[in-house]
Each structure stands twice: as C-alpha cells, then as structure tokens.
Coordinates of C-alpha atoms and ligand atoms in Angstrom, one line a residue:
M17 CA 72.8 86.7 110.7
R18 CA 75.0 89.5 108.9
T19 CA 74.0 90.2 105.5
K20 CA 76.8 89.8 103.2
I21 CA 78.2 92.8 101.0
V22 CA 80.1 92.6 97.8
A23 CA 81.4 96.2 97.1
G24 CA 83.2 97.1 93.9
N25 CA 86.1 99.5 94.2
W26 CA 86.6 100.9 90.5
K27 CA 89.4 102.9 91.6
M28 CA 90.6 105.4 88.7
N29 CA 89.0 103.2 86.0
K30 CA 85.9 104.1 83.5
T31 CA 85.0 107.2 81.5
L32 CA 81.4 108.4 81.6
Q33 CA 80.6 106.1 78.8
E34 CA 82.3 103.2 80.1
T35 CA 80.5 103.8 83.4
V36 CA 77.0 103.6 81.6
T37 CA 78.0 100.5 79.8
L38 CA 79.3 98.5 82.8
I39 CA 76.1 99.7 84.9
N40 CA 73.7 98.5 82.2
E41 CA 75.5 95.1 82.0
L42 CA 75.5 94.7 85.7
K43 CA 71.6 95.7 85.6
N44 CA 71.1 92.8 83.0
L45 CA 73.1 90.1 84.7
L46 CA 72.6 90.7 88.4
N47 CA 70.0 88.9 90.1
P48 CA 69.1 90.8 93.4
H49 CA 69.0 88.8 96.5
N50 CA 68.0 89.8 100.1
N51 CA 71.2 87.8 101.3
V52 CA 73.7 90.2 99.8
E53 CA 74.0 94.0 99.5
V54 CA 75.7 95.0 96.5
I55 CA 77.6 98.4 96.1
I56 CA 79.8 100.0 93.4
A57 CA 82.1 102.9 94.0
P58 CA 83.0 104.7 90.6
P59 CA 85.2 107.7 90.4
F60 CA 83.8 111.0 91.7
V61 CA 82.7 112.4 88.3
N62 CA 80.5 109.5 87.3
L63 CA 78.6 109.2 90.6
P64 CA 75.7 111.3 89.7
K65 CA 75.0 109.1 86.4
A66 CA 75.6 105.9 88.6
V67 CA 72.9 107.1 91.1
E68 CA 70.6 108.0 88.1
L69 CA 71.0 104.7 86.4
L70 CA 70.5 102.8 89.7
Q71 CA 67.7 104.4 91.3
D72 CA 65.3 101.6 90.6
F73 CA 67.7 98.9 91.0
P74 CA 69.4 97.4 94.5
I75 CA 73.0 98.5 93.8
K76 CA 74.1 101.0 96.0
V77 CA 76.6 103.7 94.8
A78 CA 79.5 104.5 97.0
A79 CA 82.2 107.3 96.8
Q80 CA 86.0 106.4 97.0
N81 CA 87.1 109.1 99.2
M82 CA 86.0 112.3 100.9
H83 CA 87.3 115.3 102.6
F84 CA 86.7 115.9 106.4
A85 CA 85.8 119.5 106.2
D86 CA 82.3 120.7 105.0
S87 CA 83.7 123.4 102.7
G88 CA 86.6 125.5 102.1
A89 CA 89.8 126.1 100.5
Y90 CA 90.7 122.4 99.7
T91 CA 91.6 122.4 96.0
G92 CA 90.5 119.1 94.4
E93 CA 88.5 117.6 97.4
V94 CA 85.1 116.6 97.6
S95 CA 82.9 116.9 101.1
A96 CA 80.4 114.6 102.5
G97 CA 77.6 117.2 102.0
M98 CA 78.4 117.2 98.4
L99 CA 78.1 113.4 98.2
K100 CA 74.8 113.5 100.1
A101 CA 73.4 116.3 97.8
I102 CA 73.6 113.9 94.8
G103 CA 72.3 110.7 96.7
V104 CA 75.6 109.1 97.8
D105 CA 75.7 108.2 101.4
T106 CA 78.1 105.5 101.4
V107 CA 82.1 106.1 101.3
I108 CA 85.3 104.1 101.3
L109 CA 87.7 105.7 103.7
G110 CA 91.4 104.8 104.3
H111 CA 91.9 102.6 101.3
S112 CA 95.9 101.6 101.3
E113 CA 96.3 103.4 98.1
R114 CA 95.0 106.8 99.7
R115 CA 97.5 106.1 102.7
A116 CA 100.5 105.2 100.5
Y117 CA 100.1 107.7 97.5
F118 CA 98.0 110.5 99.1
N119 CA 99.7 110.4 102.5
E120 CA 96.5 110.0 104.5
T121 CA 97.4 109.8 108.0
A122 CA 95.8 108.4 111.2
D123 CA 94.7 112.0 112.1
M124 CA 92.9 112.7 108.7
L125 CA 91.1 109.2 108.8
Q126 CA 89.8 109.9 112.2
K127 CA 88.6 113.1 111.2
K128 CA 87.1 111.5 108.0
A129 CA 85.5 108.8 110.1
H130 CA 84.1 111.4 112.4
K131 CA 82.6 113.2 109.6
A132 CA 81.0 110.1 108.0
Y133 CA 79.2 109.6 111.4
E134 CA 78.2 113.2 112.0
K135 CA 76.5 113.0 108.2
S136 CA 75.0 109.8 108.9
M137 CA 77.2 107.9 106.0
T138 CA 78.1 104.6 105.9
N139 CA 81.8 104.2 106.1
I140 CA 83.6 101.2 104.6
F141 CA 86.7 101.5 106.7
C142 CA 89.7 99.9 105.1
V143 CA 92.9 98.6 107.0
G144 CA 95.6 96.0 106.3
E145 CA 99.3 95.4 106.8
K146 CA 102.0 95.9 104.5
L147 CA 104.2 92.5 103.3
K148 CA 107.0 93.7 105.6
E149 CA 104.8 94.0 108.6
R150 CA 103.5 90.7 108.0
E151 CA 106.9 89.1 107.7
A152 CA 107.9 90.7 110.9
G153 CA 105.0 89.5 112.8
K154 CA 103.2 92.9 113.2
H155 CA 100.1 92.5 111.2
F156 CA 98.0 92.2 114.3
D157 CA 99.5 95.2 115.9
V158 CA 99.2 97.2 112.6
V159 CA 95.6 96.4 111.9
E160 CA 94.6 97.0 115.7
S161 CA 96.1 100.7 115.6
Q162 CA 94.5 101.5 112.4
I163 CA 91.2 100.6 113.7
A164 CA 92.0 102.2 117.2
D165 CA 93.5 105.2 115.8
A166 CA 90.6 106.1 113.4
L167 CA 87.6 104.7 115.1
F168 CA 87.8 104.2 118.8
Q169 CA 86.9 107.6 119.8
L170 CA 83.5 107.1 117.9
P171 CA 80.4 106.2 120.2
L172 CA 78.9 102.6 120.0
Q173 CA 75.9 103.9 117.8
A174 CA 78.3 105.0 115.1
Y175 CA 79.2 101.6 114.3
K176 CA 75.6 100.9 112.9
K177 CA 77.2 102.5 109.8
I178 CA 80.4 101.2 109.6
V179 CA 81.8 98.3 107.9
I180 CA 85.5 97.2 108.1
A181 CA 87.5 96.0 105.1
Y182 CA 90.6 94.0 105.9
E183 CA 92.8 94.3 102.9
P184 CA 96.5 93.1 103.2
V185 CA 98.3 95.5 101.0
W186 CA 100.3 92.6 99.6
A187 CA 97.1 91.0 98.1
I188 CA 95.7 94.3 96.4
G189 CA 96.0 94.0 92.8
T190 CA 98.9 91.5 92.8
G191 CA 97.0 88.3 92.2
Q192 CA 98.2 86.9 95.4
T193 CA 95.2 86.5 97.7
A194 CA 95.6 85.9 101.5
T195 CA 94.6 82.3 101.9
P196 CA 90.9 81.9 103.4
D197 CA 92.3 80.9 106.8
Q198 CA 94.6 83.8 106.9
A199 CA 91.5 86.2 106.2
Q200 CA 89.4 84.2 108.7
E201 CA 92.2 84.6 111.4
M202 CA 92.6 88.3 111.0
H203 CA 88.8 89.0 110.7
R204 CA 88.4 87.0 114.0
F205 CA 91.1 89.3 115.5
I206 CA 89.2 92.4 114.4
R207 CA 86.1 91.0 115.8
E208 CA 87.8 90.4 119.1
T209 CA 89.3 93.8 119.2
L210 CA 86.0 95.4 118.9
A211 CA 84.5 93.2 121.4
K212 CA 87.0 94.3 124.0
K213 CA 86.3 97.9 123.3
Y214 CA 82.4 98.0 122.5
G215 CA 81.2 94.5 123.7
R216 CA 80.1 91.4 122.0
D217 CA 76.8 92.5 120.6
L218 CA 78.7 95.1 118.5
A219 CA 81.3 92.8 117.4
N220 CA 78.7 90.1 116.4
A221 CA 76.9 92.7 114.4
I222 CA 79.5 94.5 112.4
R223 CA 80.4 93.3 108.9
I224 CA 84.0 92.6 108.0
L225 CA 84.7 92.4 104.4
Y226 CA 87.9 90.8 102.8
G227 CA 89.6 92.7 100.0
G228 CA 92.6 91.7 97.6
S229 CA 92.6 89.9 94.5
V230 CA 89.2 88.4 95.0
K231 CA 88.2 86.5 91.8
P232 CA 85.4 84.5 90.9
G233 CA 87.6 81.5 91.2
N234 CA 88.4 82.2 95.0
A235 CA 85.4 84.2 96.2
A236 CA 83.2 81.4 97.5
E237 CA 86.0 79.8 99.5
I238 CA 86.9 82.9 101.2
F239 CA 83.2 84.0 101.8
S240 CA 82.7 80.7 103.6
K241 CA 84.8 81.6 106.3
P242 CA 82.6 82.6 109.5
D243 CA 83.9 85.9 110.1
V244 CA 84.2 87.0 106.3
D245 CA 81.0 88.9 105.5
G246 CA 81.7 89.4 101.9
G247 CA 84.4 91.3 99.7
L248 CA 85.8 94.7 98.6
I249 CA 86.7 93.9 95.0
G250 CA 89.1 96.1 92.8
G251 CA 90.1 94.7 89.5
A252 CA 87.4 92.0 89.1
S253 CA 84.6 94.7 89.7
L254 CA 85.5 96.3 86.2
K255 CA 84.0 93.3 84.4
A256 CA 80.3 92.6 84.8
Q257 CA 80.6 89.1 84.6
D258 CA 83.3 88.6 87.0
F259 CA 81.6 90.7 89.6
N260 CA 78.1 89.1 88.9
A261 CA 80.0 85.7 89.6
I262 CA 81.4 87.2 92.9
V263 CA 77.9 88.4 94.0
E264 CA 76.7 84.7 93.2
A265 CA 79.5 83.2 95.4
A266 CA 78.3 85.5 98.5
K267 CA 74.8 84.2 98.2
S268 CA 75.6 80.4 99.0
Ligands
LIG467 P1 91.9 94.1 94.0 O1 91.7 95.5 94.8 O2 90.7 93.3 93.8 O3 92.1 94.5 92.5 O4 93.0 93.5 94.5 C1 91.0 95.4 96.1 C2 91.0 96.5 96.5 O5 91.9 97.5 96.6 O6 90.0 97.2 97.0

C-alpha cells in the first residue's frame, strides 16, 4: 500500500502575513489522517515561519527549489544545507517553470537530485511533456529521458526519498487537466520505466503524483486511478478550503 501524498506548490504567492493566515486556516480545516501525507511548499522567505507554525501539526514543509552546490558565489541561490538547518528536508526539483523560465537543464537537475540524495532530502522530482511533444506522440520518450537523465545514476536506496510528479506542461495553470486515463497511462509508463532499471519492488513502492489543474471537482477521479498516488497542486493549494477538499479526496 502506497500512502498518498497531497503537496501544495505555492509558487511565488503569499507574503509572510498571508502565509500565516493560510497555514492557520489549514490547521483549522485539515483533519489529519494516516492515509495521506500533506506537504506545502511556500516561497523561501516564508519557510522558517511555516516550519514554526507546523511543528506540532502533520503538514510537512518543502522548498520549491535549491542549488546543487553546498555554498559559494551563486547570488540569489539557496543550498540544501541552509534548508536542512531550518528544518526543511523536502524539495521540489525540476518543476517545468524552473526548466522553462530559469533554464534548468538535465545536467543541473542531475546534480540537484544527487545533492538531495547526499543530504537525505526528499526529492519531489517533476517531469512532464509540452503540448507540442504530446501532439507529436513524443510524450513517453520525453518523460523517460527526463527521468533517466536526472535520476538513473542514483543508487537504488536513493529512491526511498524520491517522489515523482508527472505534470504535463499543457495542464499546469491552464484549467485543462489530463484525463484520469491519460494520467494513469503515463503513471503506469513511469512505473514500468523504473521497473526496467531498478526492479519491480522499487517500481511498486515509489509514489507518483499527478499535477496540473487538480481541483476539488476532479481530484477524486484522478486519485482513484491505480498508479496515481496523489497530487502536486498549484493554484488550488492557495485556498484552504480547496486544498482541504483535495486532501479529503485523497483519503477515499
Ligand atoms: P496548477 O499547478 O495546479 O496550478 O495547474 C500545478 C503545479 O505547477 O505544480
């Protein structure tokens, strides 16, 4: 049995005060349950406050990115060690917005994934094809190489702390969700890709999240698919009621 995960990617949203408000709303609404792990990823500057507010509540705090170096002349960047020092040991890596707007390459993501492993951080690793790639029938190839390029040099034990998030780029923030069958088809493919490289046990154990316009109205159907182990939620994670409804959908 794989425990489902519902992770909220806040992106560049919420000031410190708004972060406090949203976290307090979540603490009031959410009814923690062993069946679902809940994670939120506020912007870097709000992470210490989020950790403080959630120290006695079962919502984990994640970062949205990190650098692959330990320290040095990398203006504007944040290291794994800095995150761990404030109690954050989960990081989203390879989000399509990082790849598209900040030119994150396969080589950088391979280094970041390696750093997450070295520092024992949970790596929520995002993959997903663009619309053109899907239309050209290349979506399986694209996702396979995103996984292979960044993760296949890692040893088997690294996968204890890896979660894959499949986020078709054409579904992110567009209101256009992959159908539950499209999600299932790609999640199964990802599991098979991992089975070929690392064996069936690992493939059966790894959590694969779906992301891209997940809302209270479509979450239950997507999460009901056998290879979908929860979701990475953008827009709908910014409203406590919507996020709570999505967490509830993952419990059933
Ligand atoms: P969305 O974003 O739910 O707003 O589509 C998902 C994501 O980018 O993680």
